[in-house]
Coordinates of C-alpha atoms and ligand atoms in Angstrom, one line a residue:
X12 CA -28.8 -90.7 5.5
X13 CA -29.7 -88.7 2.4
X14 CA -29.4 -85.0 2.7
X15 CA -33.2 -84.7 2.6
X16 CA -33.7 -81.1 1.6
X17 CA -31.4 -79.6 -1.0
X18 CA -29.0 -76.9 0.2
X19 CA -30.2 -74.5 -2.5
X20 CA -33.6 -74.5 -1.0
X21 CA -32.3 -74.0 2.4
X22 CA -30.1 -71.1 1.0
X23 CA -33.2 -68.9 1.1
X24 CA -32.3 -68.7 4.8
X25 CA -29.1 -66.8 3.8
X26 CA -31.2 -63.6 3.7
X27 CA -32.3 -64.2 7.3
X28 CA -28.8 -64.9 8.4
X29 CA -27.5 -61.9 6.6
X30 CA -30.0 -59.6 8.3
X31 CA -29.0 -61.1 11.6
X32 CA -25.4 -60.2 10.8
X33 CA -26.3 -56.7 9.8
X34 CA -28.2 -56.2 13.0
X35 CA -25.4 -57.5 15.0
X36 CA -22.9 -55.2 13.4
X37 CA -25.2 -52.2 13.8
X38 CA -25.6 -53.1 17.4
X39 CA -29.3 -52.3 17.1
X40 CA -30.2 -54.1 20.4
X41 CA -33.9 -53.3 20.0
X42 CA -34.4 -56.1 17.6
X43 CA -32.2 -58.7 19.3
X44 CA -35.1 -60.0 21.3
X45 CA -37.1 -61.1 18.3
X46 CA -34.2 -62.9 16.8
X47 CA -33.8 -65.2 19.8
X48 CA -37.6 -65.6 20.3
X49 CA -38.1 -69.4 20.0
X50 CA -41.6 -69.0 18.5
X51 CA -40.5 -66.4 15.9
X52 CA -38.0 -68.5 14.0
X53 CA -40.8 -71.0 13.0
X54 CA -42.7 -68.0 11.4
X55 CA -39.5 -66.8 9.6
X56 CA -39.0 -70.3 8.2
X57 CA -42.6 -70.5 7.0
X58 CA -42.1 -67.3 5.1
X59 CA -38.9 -68.4 3.5
X60 CA -39.7 -72.1 2.7
X61 CA -42.7 -73.8 1.4
X62 CA -44.5 -76.3 3.7
X63 CA -43.2 -79.1 1.4
X64 CA -39.6 -78.0 1.8
X65 CA -40.1 -77.8 5.6
X66 CA -41.6 -81.3 5.6
X67 CA -38.8 -82.7 3.5
X68 CA -36.2 -81.3 5.8
X69 CA -38.2 -82.2 8.9
X70 CA -37.4 -78.6 10.0
X71 CA -40.1 -77.9 12.5
X72 CA -38.5 -75.9 15.3
X73 CA -39.5 -76.3 19.0
X74 CA -41.5 -73.4 20.3
X75 CA -40.9 -71.7 23.7
X76 CA -43.4 -73.7 25.8
X77 CA -42.2 -77.1 24.6
X78 CA -38.5 -76.1 24.8
X79 CA -39.0 -74.9 28.4
X80 CA -40.6 -78.3 29.2
X81 CA -37.8 -80.3 27.4
X82 CA -35.0 -78.4 29.1
X83 CA -36.8 -78.5 32.4
X84 CA -36.8 -82.3 32.3
X85 CA -33.0 -82.4 32.5
X86 CA -31.0 -82.0 35.7
X87 CA -29.1 -78.8 36.2
X88 CA -27.1 -77.5 33.3
X89 CA -23.9 -75.9 34.6
X90 CA -20.6 -74.7 33.2
X91 CA -19.3 -78.3 33.8
X92 CA -22.0 -79.8 31.5
X93 CA -21.7 -80.7 27.8
X94 CA -25.2 -80.4 26.2
X95 CA -25.6 -81.9 22.7
X96 CA -28.5 -81.4 20.2
X97 CA -27.5 -83.7 17.3
X98 CA -30.2 -82.2 15.0
X99 CA -30.1 -78.6 16.2
X100 CA -31.8 -76.7 13.4
X101 CA -31.7 -73.0 14.1
X102 CA -30.7 -73.7 17.7
X103 CA -33.9 -73.3 19.7
X104 CA -33.1 -76.1 22.2
X105 CA -29.5 -74.9 22.6
X106 CA -30.7 -71.3 23.2
X107 CA -33.1 -72.6 25.9
X108 CA -30.2 -74.6 27.4
X109 CA -27.9 -71.5 27.4
X110 CA -30.5 -69.7 29.5
X111 CA -29.6 -72.1 32.4
X112 CA -26.0 -70.8 32.2
X113 CA -24.8 -67.5 33.7
X114 CA -23.0 -64.8 31.7
X115 CA -19.6 -63.2 32.2
X116 CA -18.9 -59.4 31.8
X117 CA -17.9 -59.7 28.1
X118 CA -19.2 -61.4 25.0
X119 CA -15.9 -63.3 24.5
X120 CA -15.6 -64.5 28.1
X121 CA -19.3 -65.7 28.0
X122 CA -18.9 -67.5 24.7
X123 CA -15.7 -69.2 25.9
X124 CA -17.8 -70.9 28.5
X125 CA -20.9 -71.5 26.4
X126 CA -18.8 -72.7 23.5
X127 CA -17.6 -75.6 25.6
X128 CA -21.0 -76.5 27.1
X129 CA -23.1 -76.2 23.9
X130 CA -22.7 -78.7 21.1
X131 CA -24.9 -79.0 18.0
X132 CA -25.0 -80.7 14.6
X133 CA -27.2 -80.2 11.6
X134 CA -26.8 -81.2 7.9
X135 CA -27.7 -77.7 6.7
X136 CA -25.0 -75.0 6.8
X137 CA -27.6 -72.3 7.0
X138 CA -29.1 -73.7 10.1
X139 CA -25.7 -74.0 11.8
X140 CA -24.9 -70.4 10.9
X141 CA -28.3 -69.3 12.3
X142 CA -27.7 -71.3 15.5
X143 CA -24.3 -69.6 16.0
X144 CA -25.5 -66.1 15.2
X145 CA -28.5 -66.6 17.5
X146 CA -26.3 -67.8 20.4
X147 CA -24.1 -64.7 20.0
X148 CA -27.3 -62.5 19.9
X149 CA -28.6 -64.3 23.0
X150 CA -25.5 -63.5 25.0
X151 CA -25.6 -59.8 23.9
X152 CA -29.3 -59.7 24.7
X153 CA -28.4 -60.8 28.2
X154 CA -26.3 -57.6 28.6
X155 CA -22.7 -58.7 28.0
X156 CA -20.3 -56.2 26.6
X157 CA -19.4 -56.7 22.9
X158 CA -15.6 -56.8 23.1
X159 CA -14.8 -58.8 20.0
X160 CA -15.7 -58.9 16.3
X161 CA -18.5 -61.0 15.0
X162 CA -16.1 -63.5 13.4
X163 CA -14.1 -63.8 16.6
X164 CA -17.4 -64.4 18.5
X165 CA -18.5 -67.1 16.0
X166 CA -15.1 -68.8 16.3
X167 CA -15.8 -69.3 20.0
X168 CA -18.6 -71.8 19.1
X169 CA -16.5 -74.5 17.4
X170 CA -18.7 -77.4 18.6
X171 CA -21.7 -76.2 16.6
X172 CA -21.0 -77.9 13.3
X173 CA -22.4 -79.0 10.0
X174 CA -22.5 -82.8 10.5
X175 CA -24.8 -85.7 9.7
X176 CA -26.0 -86.9 13.1
X177 CA -25.8 -90.5 11.8
X178 CA -22.1 -90.4 11.2
X179 CA -21.1 -89.6 14.8
X180 CA -19.1 -92.3 16.6
X181 CA -19.4 -93.1 20.3
X182 CA -15.8 -91.9 20.9
X183 CA -16.9 -88.4 20.0
X184 CA -19.6 -88.5 22.6
X185 CA -17.7 -89.6 25.7
X186 CA -18.0 -86.2 27.4
X187 CA -21.7 -85.5 26.8
X188 CA -23.6 -85.1 30.0
X189 CA -26.9 -84.0 28.6
X190 CA -28.6 -84.7 25.2
X191 CA -31.6 -82.7 24.1
X192 CA -33.3 -83.4 20.8
X193 CA -36.2 -82.9 18.5
X194 CA -35.0 -85.0 15.6
X195 CA -36.7 -84.9 12.2
X196 CA -40.0 -86.8 12.0
X197 CA -39.5 -87.6 8.3
X198 CA -39.8 -91.2 7.0
X199 CA -36.6 -93.0 5.9
X200 CA -35.7 -96.5 4.8
X201 CA -35.2 -98.8 7.7
X202 CA -31.5 -99.2 8.7
X203 CA -32.2 -102.9 8.8
X204 CA -30.0 -103.4 11.9
X205 CA -30.8 -104.8 15.3
X206 CA -34.6 -105.0 15.6
X207 CA -35.4 -102.6 12.6
X208 CA -37.2 -104.6 10.0
X209 CA -37.3 -103.7 6.3
X210 CA -39.6 -101.0 5.0
X211 CA -39.9 -97.3 6.0
X212 CA -39.5 -96.0 9.5
X213 CA -39.7 -92.7 11.4
X214 CA -36.3 -91.0 11.3
X215 CA -36.8 -89.7 14.9
X216 CA -36.9 -93.3 16.2
X217 CA -33.7 -94.2 14.3
X218 CA -31.8 -91.1 15.5
X219 CA -32.9 -91.8 19.1
X220 CA -32.0 -95.4 18.9
X221 CA -28.5 -94.7 17.6
X222 CA -27.7 -92.1 20.2
X223 CA -28.9 -94.4 23.0
X224 CA -26.4 -97.0 21.8
X225 CA -23.5 -94.4 21.6
X226 CA -24.0 -92.1 24.5
X227 CA -22.0 -92.7 27.8
X228 CA -23.7 -94.3 30.8
X229 CA -25.5 -91.8 33.1
X230 CA -25.9 -89.3 30.3
X231 CA -29.2 -87.3 30.9
X232 CA -31.7 -87.4 28.1
X233 CA -34.6 -85.2 27.0
X234 CA -36.2 -85.9 23.6
X235 CA -39.3 -84.6 21.8
X236 CA -40.6 -87.5 19.7
X237 CA -43.6 -88.2 17.5
X238 CA -46.4 -90.0 19.3
X239 CA -46.3 -92.9 16.8
X240 CA -43.1 -94.1 18.6
X241 CA -45.0 -94.3 21.9
X242 CA -48.3 -95.8 20.7
X243 CA -47.8 -97.4 17.3
X244 CA -47.7 -101.2 17.3
X245 CA -44.8 -101.1 14.6
X246 CA -42.5 -99.6 17.3
X247 CA -43.0 -102.3 20.0
X248 CA -39.4 -103.3 19.7
X249 CA -38.1 -99.7 19.7
X250 CA -39.9 -99.3 23.0
X251 CA -38.5 -102.6 24.4
X252 CA -35.0 -101.4 23.5
X253 CA -35.6 -98.1 25.3
X254 CA -36.7 -100.0 28.4
X255 CA -33.5 -102.0 28.4
X256 CA -31.2 -99.1 27.8
X257 CA -32.4 -96.2 30.0
X258 CA -34.5 -95.3 32.9
X259 CA -37.2 -93.3 31.1
X260 CA -40.2 -91.2 31.9
X261 CA -42.9 -90.4 29.5
X262 CA -44.8 -87.0 29.2
X263 CA -47.6 -86.9 26.7
X264 CA -47.7 -83.4 25.2
X265 CA -50.3 -83.4 22.4
X266 CA -50.0 -81.4 19.2
X267 CA -46.5 -80.1 18.4
X268 CA -47.7 -76.6 17.8
X269 CA -50.9 -74.9 16.4
X270 CA -49.5 -75.0 12.8
X271 CA -48.1 -78.6 12.9
X272 CA -50.6 -81.3 13.1
X273 CA -48.4 -84.0 14.7
X274 CA -48.8 -85.2 18.3
X275 CA -45.6 -85.5 20.3
X276 CA -44.4 -86.8 23.7
X277 CA -41.3 -86.2 25.8
X278 CA -39.0 -89.1 26.7
X279 CA -36.6 -88.1 29.5
X280 CA -34.3 -90.0 31.9
X281 CA -30.8 -91.4 32.2
X282 CA -28.9 -93.8 30.0
X283 CA -28.1 -97.1 31.9
X284 CA -28.6 -100.7 31.1
X285 CA -31.0 -102.0 33.7
X286 CA -34.2 -103.5 32.3
X287 CA -36.8 -101.2 33.8
X288 CA -40.5 -100.7 33.4
X289 CA -41.3 -97.7 31.3
X290 CA -44.9 -96.5 31.6
X291 CA -45.6 -95.8 27.9
X292 CA -49.3 -95.6 28.5
X293 CA -50.5 -93.9 31.7
X294 CA -53.8 -95.8 31.8
X295 CA -52.5 -99.4 32.3
X296 CA -55.2 -101.5 34.0
X297 CA -55.5 -105.0 35.4
X298 CA -59.2 -105.1 34.7
X299 CA -60.7 -107.4 32.1
X300 CA -60.6 -106.0 28.6
X301 CA -62.4 -106.3 25.3
X302 CA -60.2 -109.2 24.2
X303 CA -61.5 -111.3 27.1
X304 CA -65.0 -111.4 25.5
X305 CA -64.4 -110.6 21.8
X306 CA -62.3 -111.4 18.8
X307 CA -60.8 -108.3 17.2
X308 CA -59.5 -108.0 13.7
X309 CA -59.4 -105.6 10.7
X310 CA -62.0 -105.9 8.0
X311 CA -60.7 -108.5 5.5
X312 CA -61.7 -106.7 2.2
X313 CA -59.3 -104.3 0.6
X314 CA -61.6 -102.3 -1.8
X315 CA -58.9 -101.3 -4.4
X316 CA -57.2 -104.6 -4.4
X317 CA -59.8 -107.4 -4.2
X318 CA -61.5 -108.2 -7.5
X319 CA -65.3 -108.1 -7.6
X320 CA -65.5 -111.9 -8.1
X321 CA -67.1 -114.8 -6.2
X322 CA -70.4 -114.8 -4.3
X323 CA -72.2 -111.6 -3.5
X324 CA -72.4 -110.5 0.2
X325 CA -73.8 -107.5 2.1
X326 CA -70.8 -105.1 2.1
X327 CA -69.9 -102.6 4.8
X328 CA -67.5 -99.7 4.9
X329 CA -67.2 -96.6 7.1
X330 CA -69.5 -94.2 5.1
X331 CA -72.5 -96.5 5.3
X332 CA -72.2 -97.5 9.0
X333 CA -74.3 -95.1 11.1
X334 CA -72.8 -94.4 14.5
X335 CA -74.4 -96.3 17.5
X336 CA -77.1 -97.9 15.3
X337 CA -78.0 -101.5 14.6
X338 CA -78.0 -102.3 10.9
X339 CA -80.4 -105.3 10.1
X340 CA -80.3 -105.3 6.3
X341 CA -77.8 -104.8 3.5
X342 CA -77.4 -101.3 2.2
X343 CA -74.9 -102.4 -0.4
X344 CA -73.7 -105.7 -1.9
X345 CA -70.4 -106.7 -3.4
X346 CA -68.8 -109.9 -4.8
X347 CA -65.9 -111.1 -2.8
X348 CA -63.8 -114.3 -2.6
X349 CA -62.0 -113.5 0.7
X350 CA -63.0 -114.0 4.4
X351 CA -66.6 -113.1 5.2
X352 CA -67.8 -112.8 8.8
X353 CA -70.9 -113.9 10.7
X354 CA -73.0 -111.4 12.6
X355 CA -73.8 -110.2 15.1
X356 CA -70.7 -108.1 15.2
X357 CA -69.6 -104.6 15.9
X358 CA -67.6 -102.5 13.4
X359 CA -65.5 -99.6 14.6
X360 CA -64.1 -96.9 12.2
X361 CA -60.3 -97.0 12.2
X362 CA -59.9 -93.3 11.5
X363 CA -60.5 -91.3 14.6
X364 CA -59.1 -88.1 16.0
X365 CA -58.5 -87.0 19.6
X366 CA -60.8 -84.1 18.8
X367 CA -63.8 -86.4 18.0
X368 CA -66.5 -86.6 20.5
X369 CA -66.3 -90.4 20.5
X370 CA -62.9 -92.0 19.5
X371 CA -64.5 -95.4 18.8
X372 CA -67.4 -94.8 16.4
X373 CA -69.2 -98.1 16.3
X374 CA -72.2 -99.8 14.6
X375 CA -73.8 -103.2 15.3
X376 CA -74.2 -105.4 12.2
X377 CA -77.0 -107.9 12.8
X378 CA -77.9 -109.7 9.5
X379 CA -78.8 -113.4 9.2
X380 CA -76.1 -114.0 6.6
X381 CA -72.3 -113.6 6.4
X382 CA -71.0 -110.1 5.5
X383 CA -68.0 -108.6 3.8
X384 CA -66.3 -105.8 5.8
X385 CA -63.8 -103.3 4.4
X386 CA -60.4 -102.9 6.0
X387 CA -60.9 -99.3 7.2
X388 CA -63.1 -100.9 9.9
X389 CA -62.1 -102.9 13.0
X390 CA -64.4 -105.9 13.5
X391 CA -65.2 -107.0 17.0
X392 CA -67.1 -110.3 17.2
X393 CA -68.5 -111.6 20.6
X394 CA -67.0 -114.9 21.6
X395 CA -70.5 -116.0 22.8
X396 CA -72.1 -115.0 19.5
X397 CA -74.9 -113.0 21.3
X398 CA -76.5 -109.8 20.3
X399 CA -76.8 -108.8 24.0
X400 CA -73.0 -108.9 24.3
X401 CA -72.7 -106.5 21.4
X402 CA -75.2 -104.1 23.0
X403 CA -73.2 -104.2 26.3
X404 CA -70.0 -103.3 24.3
X405 CA -71.8 -100.4 22.6
X406 CA -72.5 -98.9 26.0
X407 CA -68.9 -99.2 27.0
X408 CA -67.6 -97.7 23.7
X409 CA -69.9 -94.7 24.3
X410 CA -68.7 -94.2 27.9
X411 CA -66.4 -91.1 28.4
X412 CA -63.9 -93.4 30.3
X413 CA -63.4 -95.3 27.0
X414 CA -62.7 -92.0 25.2
X415 CA -60.2 -91.0 28.0
X416 CA -58.5 -94.4 27.7
X417 CA -58.2 -94.2 23.9
X418 CA -57.0 -90.6 24.0
X419 CA -54.3 -91.6 26.6
X420 CA -53.2 -94.6 24.7
X421 CA -53.3 -93.4 21.1
X422 CA -53.1 -89.9 19.8
X423 CA -52.8 -90.9 16.2
X424 CA -55.5 -90.7 13.7
X425 CA -55.9 -94.4 13.5
X426 CA -57.1 -96.8 16.1
X427 CA -55.1 -100.1 16.2
X428 CA -56.2 -103.6 16.9
X429 CA -54.0 -103.7 20.0
X430 CA -55.6 -100.7 21.6
X431 CA -59.2 -101.9 20.9
X432 CA -58.3 -105.2 22.5
X433 CA -57.0 -103.4 25.6
X434 CA -60.1 -101.3 26.2
X435 CA -61.0 -101.9 29.9
X436 CA -64.6 -103.1 30.5
X437 CA -64.9 -100.5 33.3
X438 CA -66.6 -102.7 35.8
X439 CA -69.7 -102.6 33.5
X440 CA -69.5 -106.2 32.4
X441 CA -72.3 -107.8 34.4
Ligands
SAM4 C1 -37.4 -81.0 13.8 S1 -36.0 -80.0 13.4 C2 -35.5 -79.6 15.1 C3 -34.5 -78.6 15.2 C4 -34.2 -78.2 16.7 N1 -33.7 -79.3 17.4 C5 -35.4 -77.6 17.4 O1 -36.0 -78.3 18.2 O2 -35.8 -76.5 17.1 C6 -34.9 -81.3 12.9 C7 -33.6 -80.8 12.3 O3 -32.8 -81.9 11.9 C8 -32.0 -81.6 10.8 N2 -31.5 -82.9 10.3 C9 -32.2 -83.8 9.4 N3 -31.4 -84.8 9.2 C10 -30.3 -84.7 9.9 C11 -29.1 -85.5 10.0 N4 -29.0 -86.6 9.4 N5 -28.1 -85.0 10.8 C12 -28.2 -83.8 11.5 N6 -29.3 -83.0 11.4 C13 -30.3 -83.4 10.6 C14 -32.9 -80.8 10.0 O4 -32.1 -80.0 9.1 C15 -33.7 -80.0 11.0 O5 -33.0 -78.7 11.2

């Protein structure tokens, strides 16, 4: 994988690492607490790097609450464990893991134990330096006696290394008992192996996939992953592979933190190769769903691509579709040679956020002629062709239970065809 953020950019972190070193040497314990505060390091990084640099590096560090949850999903971490974070950044997850371990009287004795348990990789030298310095500070902060030089202390953490997580072989992972990760959510070219098709894919999915293939059986797993891997239809095969390769539990978390607008979930469990049911969506239901009574598709017209040629039709796109209303005449017309659709039908805006009052914002289109619908809308057409059936569906879309279902199933900004088809009819289909 390409070294996504240049090391020169990351070198602005040197100043932070240098001030950690100075503080360590001055033994000014007052400030140790801030340096191992898991929420603080994100603020430090935001001061030193631009948001573009952070995005490019995928360097969004796990805050305290989420780190507590991720480590809490693992079985006990003891001195006999080996805990790996393959994309460890400035070490937040490893610091949280170290808090499950005891301390010895001295710094060197403590780090001798921690140095065997804690293992971390990152492609950026400055992050690896920060991780090691912060682990030393964490031990001192817990009251151990400083009996060695800083260089001697850092040398006791040989398993925290600059390494590309993708280059690690399974032989190097045979002793790992716990894996903890929050891999980068950047987009990378598909590895085009196994089920990965061509195009661009989320790096977090590829990292997770590769470790699942390489880790020993019975290894305990806790991963913070972007919600698209749980709910996006592009990742169906990723999810199938997980179900075949581990016993997994899903915890939907929501927004990563208040500065990072990405929804995440936690995937935890044990590596083994039984084919088991993973409950990716908590609101599974055996009730009848929209697809029993309607055909669902995206609008066929792509505004920037389709030439304005052919016959003229009433044309609908999100801005001109008033929520919950019935539109009976054309507000706009456009020439189009592609597929046109026969009303009555319902259009639902594809863009929708978990914070919207109604996730599925819908409009009934009831003209007496075929219409052209733009592709930012999902088109739901009643199989019986009746206006009454459309009205019944509008009531269901307005129901809070439908919102709850959609929020549970999809935390992304875009509704998918699959999730609309699966909306339960809530016993209201009479
Ligand atoms: C989202 S951050 C998470 C850091 C840490 N695990 C945490 O939760 O705070 C992802 C980290 O992955 C690192 N990274 C990106 N590509 C990598 C690769 N190929 N191998 C190892 N680390 C990588 C980035 O430098 C970044 O520090």
